[in-house]
Amino acid sequence: AALSRGDLQTALADFRQALERHLAGAPAQPGAASATVARAYRNVANAYLLLGDVDQAVEYYQKGLTLAGPLGDKALLAGIYQG
């Protein structure tokens, strides 16, 4: 919601909070959780990119790719590569 309003700082905070929640729950379901966490990394990266912080965006995209690669989920990988 914050992102659609153009409130990038709030969107980033929301995405980072969601990422932390997903990371906390990830060990319970490795496969599905990895995809969810990879998407969360992508969301954080997208927010950083929109804020103009390319270095941070790249860092989070790489974390997402590290998780998404072994899953073989082509749609997820494409979404991360698209940025």
CSV table of N, CA, C and O in Angstrom, one decimal:
chain,number,residue,atom,x,y,z
A,1,ALA,N,0.8,-1.2,0.0
A,1,ALA,CA,0.0,0.0,0.0
A,1,ALA,C,0.9,1.3,0.0
A,1,ALA,O,0.6,2.2,-0.7
A,2,ALA,N,1.9,1.3,0.8
A,2,ALA,CA,2.8,2.4,0.9
A,2,ALA,C,3.5,2.7,-0.5
A,2,ALA,O,3.7,3.8,-0.9
A,3,LEU,N,3.9,1.6,-1.1
A,3,LEU,CA,4.6,1.7,-2.4
A,3,LEU,C,3.6,2.3,-3.4
A,3,LEU,O,4.1,3.2,-4.2
A,4,SER,N,2.4,1.9,-3.5
A,4,SER,CA,1.4,2.4,-4.4
A,4,SER,C,1.2,3.9,-4.2
A,4,SER,O,0.8,4.6,-5.1
A,5,ARG,N,1.4,4.4,-3.0
A,5,ARG,CA,1.2,5.8,-2.6
A,5,ARG,C,2.5,6.6,-2.9
A,5,ARG,O,2.5,7.8,-2.8
A,6,GLY,N,3.5,5.9,-3.3
A,6,GLY,CA,4.8,6.6,-3.5
A,6,GLY,C,5.6,6.8,-2.2
A,6,GLY,O,6.6,7.5,-2.3
A,7,ASP,N,5.2,6.2,-1.1
A,7,ASP,CA,5.9,6.4,0.1
A,7,ASP,C,7.0,5.3,0.2
A,7,ASP,O,6.8,4.3,0.8
A,8,LEU,N,8.1,5.6,-0.4
A,8,LEU,CA,9.1,4.6,-0.5
A,8,LEU,C,9.8,4.2,0.8
A,8,LEU,O,10.2,3.0,1.0
A,9,GLN,N,10.0,5.1,1.7
A,9,GLN,CA,10.6,4.8,2.9
A,9,GLN,C,9.8,3.9,3.8
A,9,GLN,O,10.3,2.9,4.4
A,10,THR,N,8.5,4.2,3.8
A,10,THR,CA,7.6,3.3,4.5
A,10,THR,C,7.5,1.9,3.8
A,10,THR,O,7.5,0.9,4.5
A,11,ALA,N,7.5,1.9,2.5
A,11,ALA,CA,7.5,0.6,1.8
A,11,ALA,C,8.7,-0.2,2.1
A,11,ALA,O,8.6,-1.4,2.4
A,12,LEU,N,9.9,0.5,2.1
A,12,LEU,CA,11.1,-0.2,2.5
A,12,LEU,C,11.0,-0.8,3.9
A,12,LEU,O,11.4,-2.0,4.1
A,13,ALA,N,10.6,0.0,4.8
A,13,ALA,CA,10.5,-0.5,6.2
A,13,ALA,C,9.5,-1.7,6.3
A,13,ALA,O,9.8,-2.7,7.0
A,14,ASP,N,8.4,-1.6,5.6
A,14,ASP,CA,7.4,-2.7,5.6
A,14,ASP,C,8.0,-4.0,5.0
A,14,ASP,O,7.8,-5.1,5.5
A,15,PHE,N,8.7,-3.8,3.9
A,15,PHE,CA,9.3,-5.0,3.2
A,15,PHE,C,10.4,-5.6,4.1
A,15,PHE,O,10.6,-6.8,4.1
A,16,ARG,N,11.2,-4.7,4.7
A,16,ARG,CA,12.3,-5.3,5.6
A,16,ARG,C,11.6,-6.0,6.8
A,16,ARG,O,12.1,-7.1,7.2
A,17,GLN,N,10.6,-5.5,7.3
A,17,GLN,CA,9.9,-6.2,8.4
A,17,GLN,C,9.3,-7.5,8.0
A,17,GLN,O,9.4,-8.5,8.7
A,18,ALA,N,8.7,-7.5,6.8
A,18,ALA,CA,8.2,-8.8,6.3
A,18,ALA,C,9.3,-9.8,6.0
A,18,ALA,O,9.2,-11.0,6.3
A,19,LEU,N,10.5,-9.3,5.5
A,19,LEU,CA,11.6,-10.2,5.3
A,19,LEU,C,12.1,-10.8,6.7
A,19,LEU,O,12.3,-12.0,6.7
A,20,GLU,N,12.1,-10.0,7.7
A,20,GLU,CA,12.5,-10.5,9.0
A,20,GLU,C,11.6,-11.6,9.5
A,20,GLU,O,12.0,-12.6,10.1
A,21,ARG,N,10.3,-11.4,9.3
A,21,ARG,CA,9.3,-12.4,9.7
A,21,ARG,C,9.5,-13.7,8.9
A,21,ARG,O,9.4,-14.8,9.5
A,22,HIS,N,9.7,-13.5,7.6
A,22,HIS,CA,9.9,-14.7,6.8
A,22,HIS,C,11.2,-15.5,7.2
A,22,HIS,O,11.2,-16.7,7.2
A,23,LEU,N,12.2,-14.7,7.5
A,23,LEU,CA,13.5,-15.4,7.9
A,23,LEU,C,13.3,-16.1,9.2
A,23,LEU,O,13.9,-17.2,9.4
A,24,ALA,N,12.5,-15.6,10.1
A,24,ALA,CA,12.3,-16.2,11.4
A,24,ALA,C,11.5,-17.5,11.2
A,24,ALA,O,11.7,-18.5,11.9
A,25,GLY,N,10.6,-17.6,10.2
A,25,GLY,CA,9.8,-18.8,10.0
A,25,GLY,C,10.4,-19.7,9.0
A,25,GLY,O,9.9,-20.8,8.8
A,26,ALA,N,11.5,-19.4,8.3
A,26,ALA,CA,12.0,-20.2,7.2
A,26,ALA,C,12.4,-21.6,7.6
A,26,ALA,O,12.2,-22.5,6.8
A,27,PRO,N,13.1,-21.8,8.7
A,27,PRO,CA,13.5,-23.2,8.9
A,27,PRO,C,12.4,-24.3,9.0
A,27,PRO,O,12.6,-25.4,8.7
A,28,ALA,N,11.2,-23.8,9.3
A,28,ALA,CA,10.1,-24.8,9.4
A,28,ALA,C,9.7,-25.5,8.1
A,28,ALA,O,9.4,-26.6,8.1
A,29,GLN,N,9.8,-24.7,7.0
A,29,GLN,CA,9.5,-25.3,5.7
A,29,GLN,C,10.5,-24.8,4.6
A,29,GLN,O,10.4,-23.8,4.0
A,30,PRO,N,11.6,-25.6,4.5
A,30,PRO,CA,12.7,-25.2,3.7
A,30,PRO,C,12.4,-24.8,2.3
A,30,PRO,O,12.8,-23.7,1.8
A,31,GLY,N,11.7,-25.6,1.5
A,31,GLY,CA,11.4,-25.3,0.1
A,31,GLY,C,10.5,-24.1,-0.1
A,31,GLY,O,10.9,-23.2,-0.8
A,32,ALA,N,9.4,-24.2,0.4
A,32,ALA,CA,8.4,-23.1,0.2
A,32,ALA,C,8.9,-21.8,0.9
A,32,ALA,O,8.7,-20.8,0.4
A,33,ALA,N,9.5,-22.0,2.1
A,33,ALA,CA,10.0,-20.8,2.8
A,33,ALA,C,11.1,-20.2,2.0
A,33,ALA,O,11.2,-18.9,2.0
A,34,SER,N,12.0,-20.9,1.3
A,34,SER,CA,13.1,-20.3,0.5
A,34,SER,C,12.5,-19.4,-0.6
A,34,SER,O,13.0,-18.4,-0.9
A,35,ALA,N,11.4,-19.9,-1.2
A,35,ALA,CA,10.8,-19.1,-2.3
A,35,ALA,C,10.2,-17.8,-1.7
A,35,ALA,O,10.3,-16.7,-2.3
A,36,THR,N,9.6,-18.0,-0.6
A,36,THR,CA,9.0,-16.8,0.1
A,36,THR,C,10.0,-15.8,0.5
A,36,THR,O,9.9,-14.6,0.3
A,37,VAL,N,11.1,-16.3,1.1
A,37,VAL,CA,12.2,-15.4,1.5
A,37,VAL,C,12.9,-14.8,0.3
A,37,VAL,O,13.2,-13.6,0.3
A,38,ALA,N,13.0,-15.5,-0.8
A,38,ALA,CA,13.6,-15.0,-2.0
A,38,ALA,C,12.8,-13.8,-2.5
A,38,ALA,O,13.3,-12.8,-3.0
A,39,ARG,N,11.4,-14.0,-2.5
A,39,ARG,CA,10.5,-12.9,-2.9
A,39,ARG,C,10.6,-11.7,-2.0
A,39,ARG,O,10.6,-10.6,-2.5
A,40,ALA,N,10.8,-12.0,-0.7
A,40,ALA,CA,10.9,-10.9,0.2
A,40,ALA,C,12.2,-10.1,0.0
A,40,ALA,O,12.2,-8.9,0.0
A,41,TYR,N,13.3,-10.8,-0.3
A,41,TYR,CA,14.6,-10.1,-0.7
A,41,TYR,C,14.4,-9.3,-1.9
A,41,TYR,O,14.8,-8.2,-2.0
A,42,ARG,N,13.6,-9.8,-2.9
A,42,ARG,CA,13.4,-9.1,-4.1
A,42,ARG,C,12.6,-7.8,-3.8
A,42,ARG,O,12.9,-6.7,-4.4
A,43,ASN,N,11.6,-7.9,-3.0
A,43,ASN,CA,10.8,-6.7,-2.6
A,43,ASN,C,11.7,-5.6,-2.0
A,43,ASN,O,11.5,-4.4,-2.3
A,44,VAL,N,12.5,-6.0,-1.1
A,44,VAL,CA,13.4,-5.1,-0.4
A,44,VAL,C,14.4,-4.5,-1.4
A,44,VAL,O,14.6,-3.2,-1.5
A,45,ALA,N,14.9,-5.3,-2.3
A,45,ALA,CA,15.8,-4.8,-3.4
A,45,ALA,C,15.1,-3.8,-4.3
A,45,ALA,O,15.6,-2.8,-4.6
A,46,ASN,N,13.8,-4.1,-4.7
A,46,ASN,CA,13.1,-3.2,-5.5
A,46,ASN,C,12.9,-1.8,-4.8
A,46,ASN,O,13.0,-0.8,-5.5
A,47,ALA,N,12.6,-1.8,-3.5
A,47,ALA,CA,12.4,-0.6,-2.8
A,47,ALA,C,13.7,0.2,-2.8
A,47,ALA,O,13.8,1.4,-3.0
A,48,TYR,N,14.9,-0.5,-2.5
A,48,TYR,CA,16.1,0.2,-2.5
A,48,TYR,C,16.4,0.8,-3.9
A,48,TYR,O,16.9,1.9,-4.1
A,49,LEU,N,16.1,0.0,-5.0
A,49,LEU,CA,16.3,0.5,-6.3
A,49,LEU,C,15.5,1.8,-6.6
A,49,LEU,O,16.0,2.7,-7.2
A,50,LEU,N,14.3,1.8,-6.2
A,50,LEU,CA,13.4,2.9,-6.4
A,50,LEU,C,13.9,4.1,-5.6
A,50,LEU,O,13.7,5.3,-6.0
A,51,LEU,N,14.6,3.9,-4.5
A,51,LEU,CA,15.2,5.0,-3.7
A,51,LEU,C,16.5,5.4,-4.2
A,51,LEU,O,17.1,6.4,-3.7
A,52,GLY,N,17.0,4.7,-5.3
A,52,GLY,CA,18.3,5.1,-5.9
A,52,GLY,C,19.5,4.5,-5.2
A,52,GLY,O,20.6,4.9,-5.6
A,53,ASP,N,19.3,3.6,-4.3
A,53,ASP,CA,20.4,2.9,-3.6
A,53,ASP,C,20.7,1.6,-4.3
A,53,ASP,O,20.3,0.5,-3.9
A,54,VAL,N,21.5,1.7,-5.4
A,54,VAL,CA,21.7,0.6,-6.3
A,54,VAL,C,22.6,-0.5,-5.6
A,54,VAL,O,22.3,-1.7,-5.7
A,55,ASP,N,23.6,0.0,-4.8
A,55,ASP,CA,24.4,-1.0,-4.1
A,55,ASP,C,23.6,-1.9,-3.2
A,55,ASP,O,23.8,-3.1,-3.2
A,56,GLN,N,22.7,-1.3,-2.4
A,56,GLN,CA,21.9,-2.1,-1.5
A,56,GLN,C,20.9,-3.0,-2.3
A,56,GLN,O,20.7,-4.1,-1.9
A,57,ALA,N,20.4,-2.4,-3.4
A,57,ALA,CA,19.5,-3.2,-4.2
A,57,ALA,C,20.2,-4.5,-4.8
A,57,ALA,O,19.7,-5.6,-4.7
A,58,VAL,N,21.4,-4.3,-5.3
A,58,VAL,CA,22.2,-5.4,-5.8
A,58,VAL,C,22.4,-6.5,-4.7
A,58,VAL,O,22.3,-7.7,-4.9
A,59,GLU,N,22.7,-6.0,-3.5
A,59,GLU,CA,23.0,-6.9,-2.4
A,59,GLU,C,21.8,-7.8,-2.1
A,59,GLU,O,21.9,-9.0,-2.0
A,60,TYR,N,20.6,-7.2,-2.1
A,60,TYR,CA,19.4,-8.0,-1.8
A,60,TYR,C,18.9,-8.8,-3.0
A,60,TYR,O,18.4,-9.9,-2.8
A,61,TYR,N,19.1,-8.3,-4.2
A,61,TYR,CA,18.9,-9.2,-5.4
A,61,TYR,C,19.7,-10.4,-5.3
A,61,TYR,O,19.3,-11.5,-5.6
A,62,GLN,N,21.0,-10.3,-5.0
A,62,GLN,CA,21.9,-11.4,-4.9
A,62,GLN,C,21.5,-12.4,-3.9
A,62,GLN,O,21.5,-13.6,-4.1
A,63,LYS,N,21.0,-11.9,-2.7
A,63,LYS,CA,20.5,-12.8,-1.7
A,63,LYS,C,19.3,-13.6,-2.2
A,63,LYS,O,19.2,-14.8,-1.9
A,64,GLY,N,18.4,-12.9,-2.9
A,64,GLY,CA,17.2,-13.6,-3.4
A,64,GLY,C,17.6,-14.7,-4.5
A,64,GLY,O,17.1,-15.8,-4.5
A,65,LEU,N,18.6,-14.3,-5.3
A,65,LEU,CA,19.0,-15.3,-6.3
A,65,LEU,C,19.7,-16.5,-5.7
A,65,LEU,O,19.5,-17.6,-6.2
A,66,THR,N,20.4,-16.3,-4.7
A,66,THR,CA,21.1,-17.4,-4.0
A,66,THR,C,20.1,-18.4,-3.5
A,66,THR,O,20.3,-19.6,-3.6
A,67,LEU,N,18.9,-17.9,-3.0
A,67,LEU,CA,17.9,-18.8,-2.5
A,67,LEU,C,17.0,-19.4,-3.7
A,67,LEU,O,16.7,-20.6,-3.7
A,68,ALA,N,16.8,-18.6,-4.7
A,68,ALA,CA,15.9,-19.0,-5.8
A,68,ALA,C,16.5,-19.9,-6.8
A,68,ALA,O,15.9,-20.8,-7.3
A,69,GLY,N,17.8,-19.8,-7.0
A,69,GLY,CA,18.5,-20.6,-8.0
A,69,GLY,C,18.3,-22.1,-7.8
A,69,GLY,O,17.9,-22.8,-8.7
A,70,PRO,N,18.6,-22.7,-6.6
A,70,PRO,CA,18.4,-24.1,-6.4
A,70,PRO,C,17.0,-24.6,-6.5
A,70,PRO,O,16.8,-25.8,-6.7
A,71,LEU,N,16.0,-23.7,-6.3
A,71,LEU,CA,14.6,-24.1,-6.4
A,71,LEU,C,14.2,-24.4,-7.8
A,71,LEU,O,13.2,-25.1,-8.1
A,72,GLY,N,14.9,-23.8,-8.8
A,72,GLY,CA,14.6,-24.0,-10.2
A,72,GLY,C,13.3,-23.4,-10.6
A,72,GLY,O,12.7,-23.7,-11.6
A,73,ASP,N,12.8,-22.4,-9.8
A,73,ASP,CA,11.6,-21.7,-10.1
A,73,ASP,C,11.9,-20.6,-11.1
A,73,ASP,O,12.4,-19.5,-10.7
A,74,LYS,N,11.6,-20.8,-12.4
A,74,LYS,CA,12.0,-19.9,-13.4
A,74,LYS,C,11.3,-18.6,-13.3
A,74,LYS,O,11.8,-17.5,-13.6
A,75,ALA,N,10.0,-18.6,-12.9
A,75,ALA,CA,9.3,-17.3,-12.8
A,75,ALA,C,9.8,-16.5,-11.6
A,75,ALA,O,10.0,-15.3,-11.8
A,76,LEU,N,10.2,-17.1,-10.6
A,76,LEU,CA,10.8,-16.4,-9.5
A,76,LEU,C,12.2,-15.8,-9.9
A,76,LEU,O,12.5,-14.6,-9.6
A,77,LEU,N,13.0,-16.6,-10.5
A,77,LEU,CA,14.3,-16.1,-11.0
A,77,LEU,C,14.1,-14.9,-12.0
A,77,LEU,O,14.8,-13.9,-11.9
A,78,ALA,N,13.2,-15.1,-12.9
A,78,ALA,CA,12.9,-14.0,-13.8
A,78,ALA,C,12.5,-12.7,-13.1
A,78,ALA,O,12.9,-11.6,-13.5
A,79,GLY,N,11.6,-12.9,-12.1
A,79,GLY,CA,11.2,-11.7,-11.3
A,79,GLY,C,12.3,-11.0,-10.6
A,79,GLY,O,12.4,-9.8,-10.6
A,80,ILE,N,13.3,-11.8,-10.1
A,80,ILE,CA,14.4,-11.2,-9.4
A,80,ILE,C,15.3,-10.5,-10.4
A,80,ILE,O,15.8,-9.4,-10.2
A,81,TYR,N,15.6,-11.2,-11.6
A,81,TYR,CA,16.5,-10.6,-12.6
A,81,TYR,C,15.9,-9.3,-13.2
A,81,TYR,O,16.6,-8.4,-13.5
A,82,GLN,N,14.5,-9.3,-13.3
A,82,GLN,CA,13.9,-8.1,-13.8
A,82,GLN,C,14.1,-6.9,-13.0
A,82,GLN,O,14.3,-5.8,-13.5
A,83,GLY,N,14.1,-7.1,-11.7
A,83,GLY,CA,14.3,-6.0,-10.7
A,83,GLY,C,13.3,-5.0,-10.9
A,83,GLY,O,13.1,-4.0,-11.0
